Short mmCIF file of C-alpha atoms (C1' of nucleotides) in Angstrom, two decimals:
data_model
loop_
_atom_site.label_atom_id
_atom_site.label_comp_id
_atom_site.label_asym_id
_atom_site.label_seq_id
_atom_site.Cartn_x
_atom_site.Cartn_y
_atom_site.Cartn_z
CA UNK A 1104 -47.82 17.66 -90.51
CA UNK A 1105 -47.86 15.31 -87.43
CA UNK A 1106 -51.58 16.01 -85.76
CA UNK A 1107 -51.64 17.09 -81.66
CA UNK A 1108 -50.94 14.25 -79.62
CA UNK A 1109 -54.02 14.53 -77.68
CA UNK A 1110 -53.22 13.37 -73.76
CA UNK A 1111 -55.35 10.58 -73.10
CA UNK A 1112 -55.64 11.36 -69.42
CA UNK A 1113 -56.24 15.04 -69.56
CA UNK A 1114 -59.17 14.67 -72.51
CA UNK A 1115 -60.44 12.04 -69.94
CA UNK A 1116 -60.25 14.46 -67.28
CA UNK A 1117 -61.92 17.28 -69.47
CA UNK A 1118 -65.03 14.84 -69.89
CA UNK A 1119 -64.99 13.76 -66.34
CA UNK A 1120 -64.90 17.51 -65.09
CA UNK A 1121 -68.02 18.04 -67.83
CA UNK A 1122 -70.16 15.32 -66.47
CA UNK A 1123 -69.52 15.63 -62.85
CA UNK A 1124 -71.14 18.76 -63.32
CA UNK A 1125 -74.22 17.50 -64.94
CA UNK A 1126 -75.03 15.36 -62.21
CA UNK A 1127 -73.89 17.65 -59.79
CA UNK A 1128 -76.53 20.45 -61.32
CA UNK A 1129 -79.53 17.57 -61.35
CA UNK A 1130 -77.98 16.43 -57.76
CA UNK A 1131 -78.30 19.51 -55.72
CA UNK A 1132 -81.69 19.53 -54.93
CA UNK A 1133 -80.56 16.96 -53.13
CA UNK A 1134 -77.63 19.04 -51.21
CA UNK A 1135 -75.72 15.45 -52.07
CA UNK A 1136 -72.85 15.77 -54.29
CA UNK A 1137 -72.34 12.85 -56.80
CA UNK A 1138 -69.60 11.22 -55.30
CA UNK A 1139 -71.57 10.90 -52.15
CA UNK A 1140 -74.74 9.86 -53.51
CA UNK A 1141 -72.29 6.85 -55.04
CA UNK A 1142 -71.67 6.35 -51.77
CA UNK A 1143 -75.00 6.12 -50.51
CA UNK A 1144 -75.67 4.10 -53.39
CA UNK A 1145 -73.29 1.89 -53.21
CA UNK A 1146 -73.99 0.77 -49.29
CA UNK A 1147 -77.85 0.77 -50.39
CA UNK A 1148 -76.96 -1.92 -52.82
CA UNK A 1149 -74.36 -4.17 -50.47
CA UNK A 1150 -76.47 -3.37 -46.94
CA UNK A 1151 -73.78 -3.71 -44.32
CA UNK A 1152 -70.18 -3.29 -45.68
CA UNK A 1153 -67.24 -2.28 -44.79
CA UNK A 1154 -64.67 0.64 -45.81
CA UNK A 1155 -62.60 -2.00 -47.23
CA UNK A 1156 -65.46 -3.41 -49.41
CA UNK A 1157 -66.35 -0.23 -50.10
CA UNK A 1158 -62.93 0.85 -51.61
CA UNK A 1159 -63.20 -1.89 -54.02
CA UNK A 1160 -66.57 -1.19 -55.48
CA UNK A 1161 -65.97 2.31 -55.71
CA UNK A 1162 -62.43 2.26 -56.96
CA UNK A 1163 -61.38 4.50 -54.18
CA UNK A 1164 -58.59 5.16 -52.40
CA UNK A 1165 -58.80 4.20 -48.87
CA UNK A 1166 -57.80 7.08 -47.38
CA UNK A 1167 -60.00 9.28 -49.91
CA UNK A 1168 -62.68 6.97 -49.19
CA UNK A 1169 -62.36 7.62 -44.67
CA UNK A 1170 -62.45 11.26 -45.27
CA UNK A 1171 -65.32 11.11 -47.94
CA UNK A 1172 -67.45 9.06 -45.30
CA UNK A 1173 -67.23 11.71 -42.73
CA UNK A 1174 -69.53 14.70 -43.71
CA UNK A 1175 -71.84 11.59 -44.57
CA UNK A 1176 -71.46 10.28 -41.03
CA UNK A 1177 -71.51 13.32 -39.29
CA UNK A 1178 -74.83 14.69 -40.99
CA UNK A 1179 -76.52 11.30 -39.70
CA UNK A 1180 -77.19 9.56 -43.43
CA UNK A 1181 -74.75 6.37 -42.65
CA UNK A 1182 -74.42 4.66 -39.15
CA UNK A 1183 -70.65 3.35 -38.13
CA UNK A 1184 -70.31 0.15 -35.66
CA UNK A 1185 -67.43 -1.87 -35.12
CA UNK A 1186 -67.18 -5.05 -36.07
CA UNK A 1187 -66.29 -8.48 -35.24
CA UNK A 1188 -63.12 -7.90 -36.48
CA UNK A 1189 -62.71 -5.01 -34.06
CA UNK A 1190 -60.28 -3.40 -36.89
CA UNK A 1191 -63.33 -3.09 -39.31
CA UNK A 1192 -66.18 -0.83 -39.38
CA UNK A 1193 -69.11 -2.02 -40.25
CA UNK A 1194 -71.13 0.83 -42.23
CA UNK A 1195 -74.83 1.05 -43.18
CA UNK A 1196 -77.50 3.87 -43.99
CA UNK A 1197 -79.73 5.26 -41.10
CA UNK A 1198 -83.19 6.11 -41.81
CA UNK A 1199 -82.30 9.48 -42.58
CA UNK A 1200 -80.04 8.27 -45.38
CA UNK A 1201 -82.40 5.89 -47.21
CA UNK A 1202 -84.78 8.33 -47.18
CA UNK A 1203 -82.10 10.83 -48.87
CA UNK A 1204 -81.45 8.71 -50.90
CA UNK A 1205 -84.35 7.54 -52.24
CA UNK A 1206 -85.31 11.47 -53.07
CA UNK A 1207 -81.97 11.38 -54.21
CA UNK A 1208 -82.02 8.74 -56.79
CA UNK A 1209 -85.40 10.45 -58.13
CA UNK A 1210 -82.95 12.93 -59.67
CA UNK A 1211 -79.68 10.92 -60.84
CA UNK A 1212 -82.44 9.37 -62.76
CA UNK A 1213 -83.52 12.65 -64.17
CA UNK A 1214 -79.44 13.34 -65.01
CA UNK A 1215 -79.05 9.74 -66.26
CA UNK A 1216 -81.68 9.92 -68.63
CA UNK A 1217 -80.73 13.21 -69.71
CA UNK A 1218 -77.32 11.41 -70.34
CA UNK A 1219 -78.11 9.10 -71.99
CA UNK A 1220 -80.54 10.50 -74.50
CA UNK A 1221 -77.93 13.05 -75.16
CA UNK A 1222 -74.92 10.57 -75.74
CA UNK A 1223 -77.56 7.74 -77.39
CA UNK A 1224 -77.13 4.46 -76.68
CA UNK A 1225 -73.69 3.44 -78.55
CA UNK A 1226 -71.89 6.46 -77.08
CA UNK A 1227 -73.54 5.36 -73.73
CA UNK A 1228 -71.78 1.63 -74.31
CA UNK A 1229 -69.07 2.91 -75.46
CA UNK A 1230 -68.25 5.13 -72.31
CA UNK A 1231 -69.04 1.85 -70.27
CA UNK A 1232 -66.98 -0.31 -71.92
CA UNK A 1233 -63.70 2.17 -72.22
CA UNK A 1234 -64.32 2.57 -68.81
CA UNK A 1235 -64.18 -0.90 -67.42
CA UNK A 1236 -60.96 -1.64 -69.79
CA UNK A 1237 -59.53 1.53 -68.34
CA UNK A 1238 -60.36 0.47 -64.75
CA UNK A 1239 -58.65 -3.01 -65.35
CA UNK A 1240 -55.50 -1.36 -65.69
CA UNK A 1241 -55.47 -0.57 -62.01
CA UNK A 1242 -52.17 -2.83 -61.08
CA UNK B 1045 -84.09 -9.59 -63.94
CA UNK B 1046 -83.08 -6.27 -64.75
CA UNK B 1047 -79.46 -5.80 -64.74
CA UNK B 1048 -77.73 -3.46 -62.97
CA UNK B 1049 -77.66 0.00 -64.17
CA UNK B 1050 -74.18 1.58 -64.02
CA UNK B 1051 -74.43 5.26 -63.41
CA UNK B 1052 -72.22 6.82 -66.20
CA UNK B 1053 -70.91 8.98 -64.02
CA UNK B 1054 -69.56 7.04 -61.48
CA UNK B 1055 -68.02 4.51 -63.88
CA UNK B 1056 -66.09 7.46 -65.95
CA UNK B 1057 -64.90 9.13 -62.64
CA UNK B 1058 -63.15 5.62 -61.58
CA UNK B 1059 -61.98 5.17 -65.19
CA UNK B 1060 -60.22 8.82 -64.30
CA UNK B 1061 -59.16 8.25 -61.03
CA UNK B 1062 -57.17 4.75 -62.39
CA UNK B 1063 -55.87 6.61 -65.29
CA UNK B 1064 -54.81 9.49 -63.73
CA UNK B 1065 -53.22 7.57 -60.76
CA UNK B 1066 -51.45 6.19 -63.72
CA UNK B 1067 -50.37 9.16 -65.41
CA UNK B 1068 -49.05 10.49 -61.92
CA UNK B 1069 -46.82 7.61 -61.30
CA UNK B 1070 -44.99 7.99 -64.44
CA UNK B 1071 -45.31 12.01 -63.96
CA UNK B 1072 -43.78 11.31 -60.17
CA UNK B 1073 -40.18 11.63 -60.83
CA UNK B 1074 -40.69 15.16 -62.14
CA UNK B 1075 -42.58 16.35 -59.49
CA UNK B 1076 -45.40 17.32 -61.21
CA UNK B 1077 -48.94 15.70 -60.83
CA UNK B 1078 -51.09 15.52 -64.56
CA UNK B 1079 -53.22 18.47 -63.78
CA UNK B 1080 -49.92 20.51 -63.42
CA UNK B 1081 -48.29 18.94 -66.63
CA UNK B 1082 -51.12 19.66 -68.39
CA UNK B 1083 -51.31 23.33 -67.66
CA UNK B 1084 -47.54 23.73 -68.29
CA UNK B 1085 -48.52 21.72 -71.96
CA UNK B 1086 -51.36 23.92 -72.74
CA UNK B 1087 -49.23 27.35 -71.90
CA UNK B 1088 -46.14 26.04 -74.04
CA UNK B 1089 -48.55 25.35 -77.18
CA UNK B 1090 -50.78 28.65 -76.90
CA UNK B 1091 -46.94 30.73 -75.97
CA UNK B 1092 -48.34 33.86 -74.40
CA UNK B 1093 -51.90 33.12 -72.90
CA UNK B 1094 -54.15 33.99 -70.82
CA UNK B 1095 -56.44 32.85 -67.76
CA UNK B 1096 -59.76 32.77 -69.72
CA UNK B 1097 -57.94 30.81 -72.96
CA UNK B 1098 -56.39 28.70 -70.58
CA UNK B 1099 -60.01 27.68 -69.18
CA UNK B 1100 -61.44 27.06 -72.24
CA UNK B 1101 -58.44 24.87 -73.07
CA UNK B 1102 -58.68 22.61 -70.02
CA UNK B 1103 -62.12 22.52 -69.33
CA UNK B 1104 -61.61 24.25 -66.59
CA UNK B 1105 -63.95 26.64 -64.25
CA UNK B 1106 -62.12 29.93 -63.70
CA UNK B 1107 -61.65 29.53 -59.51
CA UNK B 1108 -60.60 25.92 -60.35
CA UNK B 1109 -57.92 27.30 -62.70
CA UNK B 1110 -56.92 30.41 -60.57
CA UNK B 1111 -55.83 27.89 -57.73
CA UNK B 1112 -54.03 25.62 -59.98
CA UNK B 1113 -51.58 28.00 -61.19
CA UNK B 1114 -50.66 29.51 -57.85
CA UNK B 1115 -48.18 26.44 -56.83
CA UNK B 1116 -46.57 26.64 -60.39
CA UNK B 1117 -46.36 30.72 -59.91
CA UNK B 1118 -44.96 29.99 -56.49
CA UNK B 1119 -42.45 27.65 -57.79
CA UNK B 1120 -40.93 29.86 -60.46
CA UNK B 1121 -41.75 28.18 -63.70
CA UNK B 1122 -44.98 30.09 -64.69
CA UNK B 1123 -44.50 34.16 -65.34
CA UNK B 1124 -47.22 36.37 -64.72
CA UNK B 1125 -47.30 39.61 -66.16
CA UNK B 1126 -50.67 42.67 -66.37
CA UNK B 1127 -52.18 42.61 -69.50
CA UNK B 1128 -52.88 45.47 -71.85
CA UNK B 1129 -56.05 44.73 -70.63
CA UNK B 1130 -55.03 45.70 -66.44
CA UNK B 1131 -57.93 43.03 -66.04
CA UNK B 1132 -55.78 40.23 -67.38
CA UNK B 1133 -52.55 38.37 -66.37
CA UNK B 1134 -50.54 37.39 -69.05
CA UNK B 1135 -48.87 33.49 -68.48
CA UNK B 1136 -45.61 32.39 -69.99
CA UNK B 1137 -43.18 29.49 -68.60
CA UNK B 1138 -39.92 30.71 -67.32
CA UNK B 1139 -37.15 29.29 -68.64
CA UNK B 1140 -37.00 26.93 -65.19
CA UNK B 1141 -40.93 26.29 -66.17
CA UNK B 1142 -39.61 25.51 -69.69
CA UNK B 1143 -36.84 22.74 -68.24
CA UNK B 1144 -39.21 21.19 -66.20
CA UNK B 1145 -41.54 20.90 -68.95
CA UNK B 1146 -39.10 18.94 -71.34
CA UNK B 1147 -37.92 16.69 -68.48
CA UNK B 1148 -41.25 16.19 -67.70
CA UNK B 1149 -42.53 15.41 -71.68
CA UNK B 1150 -40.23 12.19 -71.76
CA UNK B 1151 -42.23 11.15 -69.08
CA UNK B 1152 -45.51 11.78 -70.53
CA UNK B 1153 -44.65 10.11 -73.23
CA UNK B 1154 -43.55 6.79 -71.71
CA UNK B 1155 -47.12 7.18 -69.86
CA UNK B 1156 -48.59 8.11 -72.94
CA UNK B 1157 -47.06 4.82 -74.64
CA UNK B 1158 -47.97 2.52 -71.86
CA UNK B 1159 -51.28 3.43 -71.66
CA UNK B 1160 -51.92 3.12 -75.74
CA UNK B 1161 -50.32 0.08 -75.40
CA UNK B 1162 -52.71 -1.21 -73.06
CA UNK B 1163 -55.93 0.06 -74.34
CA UNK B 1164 -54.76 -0.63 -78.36
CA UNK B 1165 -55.62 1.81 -80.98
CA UNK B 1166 -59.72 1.11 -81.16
CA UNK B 1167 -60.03 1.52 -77.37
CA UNK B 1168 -57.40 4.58 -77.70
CA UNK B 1169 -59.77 6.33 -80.15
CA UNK B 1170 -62.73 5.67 -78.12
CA UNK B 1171 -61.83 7.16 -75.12
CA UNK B 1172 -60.92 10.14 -77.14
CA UNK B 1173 -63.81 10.15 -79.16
CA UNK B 1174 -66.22 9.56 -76.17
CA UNK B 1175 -64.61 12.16 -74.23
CA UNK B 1176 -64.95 14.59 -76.90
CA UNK B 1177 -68.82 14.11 -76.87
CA UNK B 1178 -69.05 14.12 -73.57
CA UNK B 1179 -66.99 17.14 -73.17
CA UNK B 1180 -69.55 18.50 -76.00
CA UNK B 1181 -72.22 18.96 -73.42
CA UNK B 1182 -71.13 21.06 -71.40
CA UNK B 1183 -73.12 24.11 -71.78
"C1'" DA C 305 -68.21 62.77 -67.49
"C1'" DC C 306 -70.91 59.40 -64.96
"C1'" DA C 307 -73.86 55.66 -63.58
"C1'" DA C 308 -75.02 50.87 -64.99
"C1'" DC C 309 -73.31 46.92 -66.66
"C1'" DT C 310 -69.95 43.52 -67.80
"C1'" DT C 311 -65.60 41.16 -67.65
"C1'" DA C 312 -61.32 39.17 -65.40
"C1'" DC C 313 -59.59 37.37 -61.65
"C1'" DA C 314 -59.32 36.26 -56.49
"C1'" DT C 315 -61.13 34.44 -52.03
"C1'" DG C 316 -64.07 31.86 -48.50
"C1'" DC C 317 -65.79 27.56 -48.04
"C1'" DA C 318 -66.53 22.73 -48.70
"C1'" DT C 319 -65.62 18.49 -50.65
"C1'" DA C 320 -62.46 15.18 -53.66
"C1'" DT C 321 -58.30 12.71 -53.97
"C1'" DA C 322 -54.00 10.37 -52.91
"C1'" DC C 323 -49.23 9.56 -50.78
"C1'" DA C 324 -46.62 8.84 -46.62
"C1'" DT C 325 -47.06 7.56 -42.23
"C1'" DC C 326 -49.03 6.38 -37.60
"C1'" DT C 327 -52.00 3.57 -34.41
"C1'" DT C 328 -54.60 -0.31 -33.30
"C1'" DT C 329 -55.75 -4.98 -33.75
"C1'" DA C 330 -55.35 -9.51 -35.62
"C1'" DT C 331 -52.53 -13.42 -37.34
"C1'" DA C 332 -48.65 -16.49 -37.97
"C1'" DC C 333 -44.84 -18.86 -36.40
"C1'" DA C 334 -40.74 -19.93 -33.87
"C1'" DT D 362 -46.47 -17.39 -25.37
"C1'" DG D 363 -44.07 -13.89 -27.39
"C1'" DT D 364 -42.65 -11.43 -31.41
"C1'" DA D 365 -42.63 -10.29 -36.19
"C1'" DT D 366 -45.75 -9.35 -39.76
"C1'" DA D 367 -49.92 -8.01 -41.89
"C1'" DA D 368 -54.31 -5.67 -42.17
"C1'" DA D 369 -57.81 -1.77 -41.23
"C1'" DG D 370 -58.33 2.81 -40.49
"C1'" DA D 371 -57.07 7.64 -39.36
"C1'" DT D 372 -54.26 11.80 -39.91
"C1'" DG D 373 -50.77 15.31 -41.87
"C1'" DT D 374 -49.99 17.50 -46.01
"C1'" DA D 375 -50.83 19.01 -50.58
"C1'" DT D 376 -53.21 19.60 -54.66
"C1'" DA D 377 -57.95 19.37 -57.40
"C1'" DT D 378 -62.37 21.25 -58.13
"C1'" DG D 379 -66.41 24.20 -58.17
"C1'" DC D 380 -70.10 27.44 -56.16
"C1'" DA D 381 -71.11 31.84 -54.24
"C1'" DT D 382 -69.33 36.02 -53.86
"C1'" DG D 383 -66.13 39.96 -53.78
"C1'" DT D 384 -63.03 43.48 -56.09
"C1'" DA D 385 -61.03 45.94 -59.66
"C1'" DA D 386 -61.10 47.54 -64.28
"C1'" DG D 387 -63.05 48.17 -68.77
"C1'" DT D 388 -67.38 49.36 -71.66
"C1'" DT D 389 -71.73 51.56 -72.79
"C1'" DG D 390 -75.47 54.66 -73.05
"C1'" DT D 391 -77.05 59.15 -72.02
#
DNA sequence: ACAACTTACATGCATATACATCTTTATACA
DNA sequence: TGTATAAAGATGTATATGCATGTAAGTTGT
């Protein structure tokens, strides 16, 4: 009897859905969603950058990426100029959105640790690693 | 210097965002995205099934699920009938739902293929093995 | 039988995500 | 110096996803 072909993407979905929640649950003290505190993250860690820069790090659509800024813009956490390049935004946190952040990361580290103490720390590799291989697919 | 530390989170919801990206292309000449595929898949292995099965299945939350369905209702290949139960729906495919679903399976498989290809059995079982863990936490 | 509780599903709301396409600005080259 | 091309973002459209909450229908205890 030929086992269930398990769908790669869908079981990966499944566990995405799963932990997205986690951090979502240790996150909303916060009122930030995960995906934003990546965000908010991510600028923290590359001070000025741009949407374009952004994309990259975040493996993000660019399009997904300008509506995902807004509610972050428009709530006063990240600051928009234009750049040199007149085309470019330049993007980087306000006051307001370091401090958020910094209560924020308080609790992903509460969600990480609880993540990683559940998984252990060859699951925790192991989620890494797949990961990154499955990101380098992206053509 | 401490390295980096990836939040697990972020790096499995890029992993899903390549690999479903993926899955979508080769899904694309169906018309169907994953998440729709998927549901069709699950309904044509459990036959006759229902909402809540259906949830537990995908990993789904209930509202998340509700929506889903309604384009695939709308489109004519998913029937909905009362239960016993006048509480319940009942799901079946049509036999349109049923076509599109075998059209659609040559696809997945070609996806399925490239993407085992790519990642090579070890990798393969990894992701499935990791997401099953993960997927374990949910409480 | 009836009130209290529970279960199944839907809806309002907000964000997440991407494809196709449009606008604006920069660049390259004849 | 124009003009074609490319690059950066935004917007229209559609689905994906979940929380809080609402509604209808079944179940339970008295």
């Amino acid at each position: 009897m030929e086992p269930f072909e398990h769908c790669l993407n869908l079981e990966l979905r499944k566990a995405n859905r799963v932990l997205s929640q986690i951090y979502d649950s240790f996150l909303a003290p916060s009122g930030l969603k995960t995906s934003q505190f990546s965000i908010l993250r991510a600028i923290k860690f590359l001070k000025n950058t741009t949407n374009s820069e952004l994309q990259d790090t975040l493996v993000l659509d660019q399009t997904s990426l300008s509506r995902a800024l807004k509610p972050l813009i428009r709530d006063g956490y990240i600051d928009v100029r234009v750049g040199v390049d007149r085309r470019q935004k330049q993007l980087l946190l306000t006051v307001k959105g370091r401090t958020l952040y910094a209560d924020a990361e308080k609790l992903w580290l509460d969600a990480q640790a609880y993540v990683s103490d559940k998984l252990g720390p060859e699951m925790k590799r192991s989620l890494l690693n797949m990961s990154d291989i499955v990101v380098e697919l992206k053509g």
